[in-house]
Tab-separated table of C-alpha atoms and ligand atoms in Angstrom:
chain	number	residue	atom	x	y	z
A	86	MET	CA	-24.103	-58.095	17.179
A	87	GLN	CA	-24.737	-59.358	20.937
A	88	TYR	CA	-27.755	-60.790	19.534
A	89	SER	CA	-26.048	-62.775	16.531
A	90	TRP	CA	-23.295	-63.967	19.065
A	91	PHE	CA	-25.929	-64.818	21.319
A	92	LYS	CA	-27.899	-67.141	18.611
A	93	GLU	CA	-24.443	-68.117	17.433
A	94	LEU	CA	-23.786	-69.976	20.621
A	95	SER	CA	-27.265	-71.079	21.133
A	96	ARG	CA	-26.976	-72.844	17.544
A	97	PHE	CA	-23.868	-74.501	18.681
A	98	LEU	CA	-25.048	-75.754	21.697
A	99	TRP	CA	-28.338	-77.080	20.329
A	100	PHE	CA	-26.228	-78.788	17.545
A	101	GLY	CA	-23.958	-79.783	19.948
A	102	LEU	CA	-26.849	-81.502	22.201
A	103	VAL	CA	-28.345	-83.353	18.925
A	104	VAL	CA	-25.323	-84.798	18.087
A	105	ALA	CA	-24.674	-85.893	22.055
A	106	VAL	CA	-28.332	-87.505	21.818
A	107	LEU	CA	-27.195	-89.157	18.495
A	108	GLY	CA	-23.769	-90.498	20.276
A	109	LEU	CA	-25.503	-91.873	22.713
A	110	MET	CA	-28.090	-94.065	20.968
A	111	LEU	CA	-25.054	-94.889	18.199
A	112	GLY	CA	-22.886	-95.559	21.536
A	113	HIS	CA	-20.428	-93.463	20.124
A	114	LEU	CA	-20.698	-90.114	22.170
A	115	THR	CA	-17.110	-89.205	21.910
A	116	LEU	CA	-16.256	-89.935	18.295
A	117	LEU	CA	-19.254	-87.824	17.311
A	118	LEU	CA	-18.909	-84.808	19.819
A	119	LEU	CA	-15.027	-84.827	18.408
A	120	LEU	CA	-16.023	-84.835	14.867
A	121	TYR	CA	-18.526	-82.189	15.406
A	122	THR	CA	-16.290	-79.946	17.104
A	123	LEU	CA	-13.619	-80.569	14.467
A	124	GLY	CA	-16.463	-79.802	11.630
A	125	TYR	CA	-16.785	-76.487	13.798
A	126	LEU	CA	-13.325	-75.171	13.784
A	127	ALA	CA	-12.933	-76.120	10.148
A	128	TRP	CA	-15.496	-74.012	9.357
A	129	TYR	CA	-14.167	-71.194	11.891
A	130	PHE	CA	-10.775	-71.207	9.893
A	131	TYR	CA	-12.165	-71.229	6.590
A	132	ASN	CA	-14.049	-67.819	7.681
A	133	LEU	CA	-10.663	-66.809	9.333
A	134	LYS	CA	-9.022	-67.434	5.872
A	135	GLN	CA	-11.594	-65.785	3.991
A	136	ILE	CA	-11.464	-62.524	6.217
A	137	GLU	CA	-7.704	-62.475	5.628
A	138	HIS	CA	-7.955	-62.819	2.078
A	139	TRP	CA	-10.509	-60.036	1.718
A	140	LEU	CA	-8.046	-57.355	3.717
A	141	HIS	CA	-4.671	-58.675	1.457
A	142	LYS	CA	-6.810	-57.944	-1.474
A	143	GLY	CA	-7.856	-54.199	-1.142
A	144	LYS	CA	-9.895	-51.938	0.428
A	145	LYS	CA	-12.437	-51.695	-2.355
A	146	SER	CA	-13.247	-55.210	-3.022
A	147	PRO	CA	-16.865	-56.100	-1.465
A	148	PRO	CA	-16.831	-58.947	1.670
A	149	PRO	CA	-16.643	-62.025	1.483
A	150	GLN	CA	-20.346	-63.586	1.483
A	151	ALA	CA	-21.053	-65.545	4.844
A	152	LYS	CA	-23.816	-66.506	6.848
A	153	GLY	CA	-24.791	-65.851	10.760
A	154	LEU	CA	-22.409	-64.111	12.848
A	155	TRP	CA	-19.380	-64.056	10.327
A	156	GLY	CA	-21.624	-62.657	7.590
A	157	GLU	CA	-22.488	-59.788	10.222
A	158	MET	CA	-18.841	-59.111	11.172
A	159	PHE	CA	-17.876	-59.120	7.239
A	160	ASN	CA	-20.416	-56.137	6.924
A	161	GLY	CA	-19.642	-54.335	10.089
A	162	ILE	CA	-15.726	-54.403	9.100
A	163	TYR	CA	-16.885	-53.527	5.396
A	164	ARG	CA	-19.090	-50.618	6.819
A	165	LEU	CA	-16.167	-49.439	9.299
A	166	GLN	CA	-13.979	-49.405	5.924
A	167	GLN	CA	-16.041	-46.938	3.777
A	168	ARG	CA	-16.775	-44.803	6.804
A	169	SER	CA	-12.976	-44.105	7.709
A	170	ARG	CA	-12.347	-43.731	3.793
A	171	LYS	CA	-14.637	-41.071	3.679
A	172	ARG	CA	-13.646	-39.722	7.084
A	173	ASN	CA	-9.973	-39.496	4.942
A	174	LYS	CA	-10.766	-38.415	1.804
A	175	ARG	CA	-12.430	-35.455	3.942
A	176	LEU	CA	-9.235	-35.017	5.545
A	177	VAL	CA	-7.060	-35.058	2.839
A	178	LYS	CA	-9.306	-32.534	0.848
A	179	PHE	CA	-9.046	-29.948	3.858
A	180	LEU	CA	-5.347	-30.494	4.217
A	181	ASN	CA	-5.018	-29.631	0.792
A	182	ARG	CA	-7.488	-26.791	0.879
A	183	PHE	CA	-5.447	-25.498	3.953
A	184	ARG	CA	-2.174	-26.020	2.035
A	185	GLU	CA	-3.888	-23.850	-0.842
A	186	THR	CA	-4.843	-20.947	1.894
A	187	THR	CA	-1.458	-21.054	3.499
A	188	GLY	CA	0.240	-21.032	0.190
A	189	ALA	CA	-1.228	-18.176	-0.984
A	190	LEU	CA	-0.720	-16.072	2.078
A	191	PRO	CA	1.754	-13.489	1.236
A	192	TYR	CA	3.818	-13.868	4.396
A	193	GLY	CA	5.081	-16.689	5.864
A	194	VAL	CA	4.041	-18.863	8.378
A	195	ILE	CA	5.967	-21.775	10.612
A	196	VAL	CA	4.404	-24.013	12.843
A	197	LEU	CA	6.761	-24.949	15.905
A	198	ARG	CA	6.322	-28.143	18.045
A	199	GLU	CA	6.304	-27.898	22.182
A	200	GLN	CA	9.963	-27.851	22.167
A	201	GLY	CA	10.631	-25.179	19.590
A	202	ASP	CA	11.557	-27.111	17.024
A	203	ILE	CA	9.789	-26.566	13.139
A	204	GLU	CA	7.159	-28.820	12.169
A	205	TRP	CA	5.717	-27.281	9.372
A	206	TRP	CA	6.021	-24.549	6.855
A	207	ASN	CA	4.199	-22.576	4.069
A	208	GLU	CA	5.849	-21.540	0.578
A	209	ALA	CA	6.305	-17.954	1.807
A	210	ALA	CA	8.511	-19.025	4.909
A	211	GLN	CA	10.062	-21.388	2.272
A	212	LYS	CA	11.278	-18.324	0.021
A	213	LEU	CA	11.962	-15.781	2.986
A	214	LEU	CA	14.474	-18.076	5.178
A	215	GLU	CA	15.117	-20.644	1.796
A	216	LEU	CA	14.126	-23.513	4.148
A	217	LYS	CA	14.115	-27.292	2.612
A	218	TYR	CA	12.365	-29.888	3.135
A	219	PRO	CA	12.895	-32.718	4.532
A	220	GLN	CA	16.036	-31.330	6.144
A	221	ASP	CA	14.569	-28.867	8.244
A	222	VAL	CA	12.072	-30.251	9.602
A	223	GLY	CA	12.826	-30.673	13.345
A	224	GLN	CA	15.279	-27.930	13.177
A	225	ARG	CA	15.472	-25.036	16.114
A	226	MET	CA	13.990	-21.552	14.961
A	227	GLY	CA	17.214	-20.398	16.594
A	228	ASN	CA	19.757	-22.230	14.206
A	229	LEU	CA	17.776	-20.583	11.177
A	230	ILE	CA	17.914	-17.232	12.648
A	231	ARG	CA	20.661	-15.978	14.933
A	232	HIS	CA	19.972	-12.959	15.593
A	233	PRO	CA	20.553	-11.791	19.183
A	234	ARG	CA	17.195	-9.852	19.327
A	235	PHE	CA	15.490	-12.979	17.816
A	236	ASN	CA	16.836	-15.318	20.449
A	237	ALA	CA	15.689	-13.196	23.002
A	238	TYR	CA	12.369	-12.955	21.609
A	239	ILE	CA	11.967	-15.892	21.039
A	240	HIS	CA	13.061	-17.125	24.778
A	241	GLY	CA	10.375	-14.554	25.727
A	242	LYS	CA	13.020	-11.843	27.336
A	243	THR	CA	11.448	-9.207	25.673
A	244	ASP	CA	7.986	-7.864	26.215
A	245	GLU	CA	7.511	-6.482	22.153
A	246	PRO	CA	4.680	-8.437	20.238
A	247	ASP	CA	6.409	-8.357	16.904
A	248	ILE	CA	10.260	-7.597	16.185
A	249	ASP	CA	11.833	-6.235	13.115
A	250	ILE	CA	15.015	-8.193	12.347
A	251	PRO	CA	17.425	-8.162	9.053
A	252	SER	CA	16.892	-11.128	7.127
A	253	PRO	CA	19.687	-13.894	7.865
A	254	PHE	CA	20.490	-14.136	4.199
A	255	ASP	CA	19.953	-10.586	3.112
A	256	ASP	CA	21.139	-7.677	5.508
A	257	GLN	CA	19.103	-5.299	3.025
A	258	GLN	CA	15.769	-6.837	3.541
A	259	ILE	CA	13.882	-6.337	6.953
A	260	LEU	CA	11.624	-9.223	8.056
A	261	ASN	CA	8.706	-8.494	10.761
A	262	VAL	CA	8.633	-11.953	12.895
A	263	ARG	CA	5.738	-12.466	15.343
A	264	ILE	CA	5.296	-15.422	17.461
A	265	ILE	CA	1.614	-16.311	18.351
A	266	PRO	CA	1.210	-19.228	20.897
A	267	TYR	CA	-1.691	-21.670	20.342
A	268	GLY	CA	-3.131	-25.189	20.861
A	269	LYS	CA	-1.131	-27.184	23.610
A	270	ASN	CA	2.045	-25.279	24.171
A	271	GLN	CA	2.526	-25.035	20.421
A	272	ARG	CA	3.457	-21.554	18.712
A	273	LEU	CA	3.062	-20.177	14.900
A	274	VAL	CA	5.513	-17.774	13.423
A	275	THR	CA	4.309	-15.237	10.975
A	276	ILE	CA	7.286	-13.735	8.833
A	277	ARG	CA	6.449	-10.759	6.707
A	278	ASP	CA	8.975	-8.673	4.344
A	279	VAL	CA	8.769	-5.413	5.959
A	280	THR	CA	11.458	-3.818	3.755
A	281	LEU	CA	9.106	-1.323	1.531
A	282	ILE	CA	7.249	-0.270	4.784
A	283	GLN	CA	10.577	0.807	6.183
A	284	GLN	CA	11.900	2.361	2.902
A	285	VAL	CA	8.860	4.303	2.611
A	286	GLU	CA	8.899	5.060	6.648
A	287	GLN	CA	12.431	6.446	6.785
A	288	MET	CA	11.741	8.485	3.600
A	289	ARG	CA	9.079	10.415	5.186
A	290	ARG	CA	10.721	11.038	8.022
A	291	ASP	CA	13.969	12.287	6.086
A	292	PHE	CA	11.404	14.243	3.914
A	293	VAL	CA	9.954	15.888	7.048
A	294	ALA	CA	13.379	16.712	8.372
A	295	ASN	CA	14.419	17.748	5.390
A	296	ILE	CA	11.405	20.344	5.095
A	297	SER	CA	11.884	21.788	8.359
A	298	HIS	CA	16.024	22.148	7.694
A	299	GLU	CA	15.190	23.794	4.220
A	300	LEU	CA	12.528	26.345	5.695
A	301	ARG	CA	14.459	26.854	9.122
A	302	THR	CA	17.755	28.411	7.586
A	303	PRO	CA	15.801	31.414	5.422
A	304	LEU	CA	13.453	31.847	8.339
A	305	THR	CA	16.591	31.994	10.872
A	306	VAL	CA	18.080	34.505	8.286
A	307	LEU	CA	15.188	36.603	7.704
A	308	SER	CA	13.826	36.929	11.732
A	309	GLY	CA	17.394	38.074	12.831
A	310	TYR	CA	17.328	40.779	9.957
A	311	VAL	CA	13.689	41.765	11.326
A	312	GLU	CA	14.923	41.884	14.948
A	313	ASN	CA	17.821	43.917	14.179
A	314	LEU	CA	15.843	46.468	11.954
A	315	LEU	CA	13.721	46.565	14.873
A	316	GLU	CA	15.831	46.969	17.405
A	317	HIS	CA	18.206	49.555	15.613
A	318	GLN	CA	17.771	52.366	13.537
A	319	PRO	CA	19.781	51.567	10.267
A	320	ASP	CA	20.777	54.017	7.636
A	321	GLU	CA	19.716	53.608	4.255
A	322	ALA	CA	22.878	51.432	2.744
A	323	THR	CA	21.927	48.712	6.024
A	324	LEU	CA	18.578	48.771	5.532
A	325	GLN	CA	19.107	48.235	1.718
A	326	HIS	CA	21.442	45.462	2.088
A	327	ALA	CA	19.274	43.887	4.803
A	328	LEU	CA	16.151	44.429	2.564
A	329	ASN	CA	18.254	42.331	-0.346
A	330	LEU	CA	19.008	39.005	1.626
A	331	MET	CA	15.811	39.147	3.123
A	332	SER	CA	14.012	39.340	-0.325
A	333	GLN	CA	16.689	36.491	-1.374
A	334	GLN	CA	15.425	34.211	1.344
A	335	THR	CA	11.940	35.183	0.768
A	336	ARG	CA	12.288	34.082	-2.487
A	337	ARG	CA	14.108	31.110	-1.601
A	338	MET	CA	11.417	30.058	0.252
A	339	GLN	CA	8.820	30.383	-2.486
A	340	HIS	CA	11.453	28.422	-4.751
A	341	LEU	CA	10.962	25.548	-2.502
A	342	THR	CA	6.985	26.127	-1.862
A	343	GLU	CA	6.683	25.818	-5.428
A	344	ASP	CA	8.932	22.988	-5.881
A	345	LEU	CA	6.686	21.089	-3.283
A	346	MET	CA	3.245	21.895	-4.683
A	347	LEU	CA	4.962	20.578	-8.403
A	348	LEU	CA	6.143	17.351	-6.711
A	349	SER	CA	3.021	16.788	-5.097
A	350	SER	CA	0.613	17.671	-7.895
A	351	LEU	CA	2.650	15.627	-9.938
A	352	GLU	CA	2.660	12.670	-7.531
A	353	ASN	CA	-1.262	12.906	-6.746
A	354	ASP	CA	-3.489	13.532	-9.754
A	355	PRO	CA	-1.785	12.606	-12.786
A	356	ALA	CA	-5.348	11.617	-14.257
A	357	THR	CA	-6.141	15.407	-14.342
A	358	ILE	CA	-3.013	16.195	-16.545
A	359	LYS	CA	-4.228	17.213	-19.812
A	360	ARG	CA	-1.897	16.585	-22.979
A	361	GLU	CA	-1.644	18.421	-25.994
A	362	VAL	CA	0.788	18.990	-29.109
A	363	VAL	CA	3.757	21.198	-27.775
A	364	ASN	CA	6.044	22.275	-30.342
A	365	VAL	CA	9.615	21.744	-28.362
A	366	ALA	CA	11.654	23.448	-30.498
A	367	HIS	CA	9.994	26.824	-30.083
A	368	MET	CA	9.706	26.069	-26.392
A	369	LEU	CA	13.685	25.548	-25.927
A	370	ALA	CA	14.746	28.522	-27.936
A	371	GLY	CA	12.476	30.748	-25.320
A	372	LEU	CA	14.805	28.379	-22.450
A	373	ARG	CA	17.967	29.200	-23.864
A	374	GLU	CA	17.281	32.890	-23.740
A	375	GLN	CA	16.738	32.664	-20.423
A	376	ALA	CA	19.743	30.352	-19.594
A	377	GLU	CA	21.716	33.524	-21.324
A	378	VAL	CA	20.581	35.801	-18.881
A	379	LEU	CA	21.225	32.991	-16.432
A	380	SER	CA	24.488	32.492	-17.224
A	381	GLY	CA	25.229	36.021	-17.035
A	382	ASP	CA	29.006	36.808	-16.501
A	383	LYS	CA	29.795	33.357	-16.678
A	384	ASN	CA	29.903	33.581	-20.466
A	385	HIS	CA	28.985	29.767	-21.078
A	386	ALA	CA	28.788	28.782	-24.911
A	387	ILE	CA	25.309	27.657	-24.914
A	388	VAL	CA	24.232	25.566	-27.977
A	389	LEU	CA	20.742	24.878	-29.405
A	390	GLU	CA	20.329	22.111	-31.697
A	391	ALA	CA	16.544	21.447	-31.884
A	392	ASP	CA	14.519	19.576	-34.848
A	393	ASP	CA	11.656	22.185	-35.388
A	394	ASN	CA	9.972	19.353	-36.965
A	395	VAL	CA	9.315	17.134	-34.049
A	396	GLN	CA	6.307	17.949	-31.621
A	397	LEU	CA	5.546	16.343	-28.518
A	398	ARG	CA	2.180	15.050	-27.040
A	399	GLY	CA	2.503	16.087	-23.282
A	400	ASN	CA	1.716	18.632	-20.880
A	401	PRO	CA	3.570	21.756	-21.366
A	402	LYS	CA	3.750	22.960	-18.013
A	403	GLU	CA	5.409	19.503	-17.162
A	404	LEU	CA	7.612	19.687	-20.405
A	405	ASP	CA	9.001	23.213	-19.434
A	406	SER	CA	9.834	22.352	-15.419
A	407	ILE	CA	11.648	19.240	-17.043
A	408	PHE	CA	13.700	21.062	-19.433
A	409	THR	CA	13.787	24.330	-17.339
A	410	ASN	CA	15.673	22.083	-14.315
A	411	LEU	CA	17.909	20.794	-16.381
A	412	VAL	CA	19.400	23.667	-18.626
A	413	VAL	CA	19.324	25.425	-15.210
A	414	ASN	CA	21.030	22.611	-13.624
A	415	ALA	CA	23.768	22.832	-16.303
A	416	VAL	CA	24.213	26.731	-15.748
A	417	ASN	CA	24.410	26.476	-12.140
A	418	TYR	CA	26.922	23.616	-11.912
A	419	THR	CA	29.089	24.278	-14.998
A	420	PRO	CA	32.088	26.925	-14.525
A	421	GLU	CA	32.712	30.242	-16.468
A	422	LYS	CA	33.088	29.715	-20.222
A	423	GLY	CA	31.955	26.053	-20.090
A	424	ARG	CA	29.705	24.460	-22.883
A	425	ILE	CA	26.339	23.553	-22.865
A	426	ARG	CA	24.565	21.404	-25.498
A	427	ILE	CA	21.000	21.120	-25.482
A	428	CYS	CA	19.943	18.757	-27.900
A	429	TRP	CA	16.209	17.826	-29.421
A	430	TYR	CA	15.718	15.209	-31.927
A	431	ALA	CA	13.683	11.891	-32.678
A	432	ASP	CA	14.429	8.441	-34.014
A	433	GLU	CA	12.476	5.257	-34.474
A	434	ALA	CA	12.926	4.498	-30.301
A	435	GLY	CA	10.792	7.939	-30.009
A	436	ALA	CA	11.786	11.866	-28.964
A	437	HIS	CA	14.832	12.572	-27.179
A	438	PHE	CA	16.120	15.972	-24.816
A	439	GLU	CA	19.906	15.941	-24.048
A	440	VAL	CA	21.019	18.650	-21.903
A	441	HIS	CA	25.281	18.017	-22.162
A	442	ASP	CA	27.886	20.387	-20.069
A	443	THR	CA	31.399	20.820	-19.682
A	444	GLY	CA	31.225	21.203	-15.982
A	445	THR	CA	31.343	19.605	-12.434
A	446	GLY	CA	30.454	16.210	-13.160
A	447	ILE	CA	28.858	14.029	-10.257
A	448	ALA	CA	31.237	10.748	-9.022
A	449	SER	CA	29.284	7.291	-10.261
A	450	HIS	CA	28.600	6.622	-6.585
A	451	HIS	CA	25.734	9.519	-6.599
A	452	LEU	CA	24.161	8.932	-9.519
A	453	HIS	CA	21.588	6.681	-8.692
A	454	ARG	CA	20.494	8.818	-5.788
A	455	LEU	CA	20.579	12.287	-7.625
A	456	THR	CA	16.899	11.953	-8.006
A	457	GLU	CA	16.168	11.437	-4.444
A	458	ARG	CA	14.267	14.509	-2.730
A	459	PHE	CA	17.137	16.785	-0.994
A	460	TYR	CA	19.588	14.834	-2.550
A	461	ARG	CA	22.597	16.843	-2.817
A	462	VAL	CA	26.276	16.275	-4.028
A	463	ASP	CA	27.530	19.569	-2.682
A	464	LEU	CA	25.163	21.106	-0.205
A	465	ALA	CA	27.159	24.599	-0.177
A	466	ARG	CA	27.241	25.069	-3.630
A	467	SER	CA	23.347	23.698	-4.301
A	468	ARG	CA	22.852	26.368	-1.656
A	469	GLU	CA	24.824	28.994	-3.238
A	470	THR	CA	22.616	28.705	-6.555
A	471	GLY	CA	19.345	29.102	-4.501
A	472	GLY	CA	18.627	25.380	-5.748
A	473	SER	CA	15.776	23.601	-3.538
A	474	GLY	CA	16.924	19.842	-3.911
A	475	LEU	CA	13.857	18.928	-5.708
A	476	GLY	CA	14.910	19.779	-9.423
A	477	LEU	CA	15.842	16.212	-10.104
A	478	ALA	CA	12.733	14.662	-8.262
A	479	ILE	CA	10.632	16.542	-10.089
A	480	VAL	CA	12.112	15.563	-13.493
A	481	LYS	CA	11.985	12.015	-12.732
A	482	HIS	CA	8.373	12.390	-12.012
A	483	ALA	CA	7.695	14.631	-14.653
A	484	MET	CA	8.942	11.994	-16.896
A	485	GLN	CA	6.946	9.148	-15.279
A	486	GLN	CA	4.233	11.120	-16.317
A	487	SER	CA	5.043	11.744	-19.656
A	488	GLN	CA	5.915	7.954	-20.155
A	489	GLY	CA	9.540	8.800	-20.698
A	490	LYS	CA	12.783	7.880	-18.526
A	491	LEU	CA	15.385	9.971	-17.548
A	492	ARG	CA	19.113	8.902	-17.904
A	493	ILE	CA	21.881	10.365	-16.572
A	494	LYS	CA	25.737	10.378	-17.406
A	495	SER	CA	28.385	11.989	-15.866
A	496	GLU	CA	32.509	12.093	-15.125
A	497	LEU	CA	33.621	13.964	-12.487
A	498	GLY	CA	35.305	16.925	-13.458
A	499	ARG	CA	34.595	16.362	-17.076
A	500	GLY	CA	31.045	16.988	-17.197
A	501	SER	CA	27.460	15.634	-17.591
A	502	SER	CA	24.760	14.549	-19.804
A	503	PHE	CA	21.090	14.541	-18.624
A	504	ILE	CA	18.858	12.850	-21.378
A	505	CYS	CA	15.314	12.251	-21.524
A	506	ASP	CA	13.824	9.566	-23.685
A	507	PHE	CA	10.141	10.202	-24.735
A	508	PRO	CA	8.003	6.902	-26.392
A	509	ALA	CA	7.162	7.280	-29.933
A	510	HIS	CA	3.888	7.370	-29.730
A	511	LEU	CA	3.625	10.639	-28.205
A	512	VAL	CA	5.707	12.314	-30.928
A	513	VAL	CA	4.103	14.197	-33.340
A	514	TYR	CA	5.789	15.318	-36.570
A	515	LYS	CA	5.244	18.692	-38.098
A	516	GLY	CA	6.123	17.800	-41.694
A	517	PRO	CA	7.685	15.355	-43.847
A	518	GLU	CA	11.319	17.296	-43.860
A	519	SER	CA	13.122	18.090	-41.049
A	520	SER	CA	14.251	21.724	-40.048
A	521	LYS	CA	16.825	22.594	-37.306
A	522	THR	CA	16.744	25.165	-35.187
A	523	ILE	CA	20.530	26.256	-34.097
A	524	GLY	CA	21.591	28.735	-31.437
A	525	SER	CA	24.510	29.414	-30.021
A	526	ALA	CA	26.004	32.338	-27.812
B	720	ADP	P1	19.025	21.550	-6.638
B	720	ADP	O1	18.009	22.131	-6.363
B	720	ADP	O2	20.534	21.211	-5.438
B	720	ADP	O3	20.145	21.559	-7.994
B	720	ADP	P2	18.558	19.050	-8.062
B	720	ADP	O4	17.732	18.056	-7.586
B	720	ADP	O5	18.384	20.143	-9.659
B	720	ADP	O6	18.608	20.007	-6.737
B	720	ADP	O7	19.734	18.137	-8.155
B	720	ADP	C1	20.588	17.430	-7.338
B	720	ADP	C2	22.070	17.597	-7.201
B	720	ADP	O8	22.497	16.649	-8.438
B	720	ADP	C3	22.505	18.860	-7.083
B	720	ADP	O9	22.361	19.284	-5.893
B	720	ADP	C4	24.288	18.856	-7.978
B	720	ADP	O10	24.783	18.396	-6.859
B	720	ADP	C5	23.473	17.552	-8.849
B	720	ADP	N1	23.424	17.855	-10.142
B	720	ADP	C6	22.479	18.303	-10.681
B	720	ADP	N2	22.857	18.641	-11.994
B	720	ADP	C7	24.128	18.376	-12.220
B	720	ADP	C8	24.833	19.133	-13.477
B	720	ADP	N3	24.620	19.426	-14.211
B	720	ADP	N4	26.317	18.841	-13.185
B	720	ADP	C9	26.439	18.363	-11.602
B	720	ADP	N5	25.799	18.066	-10.895
B	720	ADP	C10	24.461	18.570	-10.750
């Protein structure tokens, strides 16, 4: 380009010299030099007009044709334009990829400017903090999350690498917030919904606390009696009484560990559970007899209405534990002379096992928590009946394994209904006719 510029200048001067000589010869030096300069200026302005017109026409049209320095300048600008267009394309592509990647991230990302105001966010952050574009661009993070712990954290008043705080829009949702400094005084905020992790962690803590509590009580009774027996010489009656109570506590611990093992096997190895066609009516007839024995002096009226024709494809052990837990609960939580009705039948929706009792009933606010491990409405009563607090948790899990669902209806003081719905594809009919097994106390 420098060379062309020099060539252009030389050409201008050489032509000027020729015009000057011609002017001297003709005796019109000034006039010819003026005309020459005006002609050069006209050509100069013509090229300027060309370039202006081309730049206004749009970037994609080819540059105007010109010779010499002007032609090279047009081509130079054109090459620069092409290069910057390619660079822009690459930048847009990169930005789109960056947006797609951050959009796919399961946690929210927010970019803060030096002053701590929001510059950019991804889709997950938009959902978690209900951010709105463009209103929230430039908004301060502290205005968005007004929790005191976050305030201390964003101002660097705490050493914690990240914090867990309730969501500003739903206090049941727990958010994990981490601020990562980067670049020149910029900060990246990552936000994760850790509600489920926290719940699982809480359940784990509760579970350990509950197990320890459940085992400590019978162990305290047992060790108390053992020490007493070792220290004193008991008479026959005291010894008998102590042994009875010790055996009761041992059974309780045994019951608890058996239930725990069952629950853990239901949770851990669903694949190993073998299914076969189970004669449920026959199983329930046996269970009704056991319920009679358990009822003893309470003299419950126990009615069984079972369709002998309806069989179920399932795991006999699992089904037995579902039916037994529900029937035993009905006996345990129904006062003397109450009625217990056990039903087994099928319809288009599938097969149904129902236990209705006229017992104590359960207040509605307990119902959604009943299947949690160790959840009891009345702790004292549950202990009295020797319950492990795991019965309904086992039923819920076993029902899940059987692809069915447990429904609970109850009214305080009037009684409860526990209904197990099994899907239609698991029902196996014995024959076309339906025959019912009916029994009562
Ligand atoms: P538990 O071993 O204490 O019986 P479950 O898991 O079987 O444990 O039951 C949980 C709680 O649900 C019981 O403690 C009891 O308060 C309540 N419950 C279960 N079945 C009945 C019922 N048929 N009538 C009233 N309350 C019941």
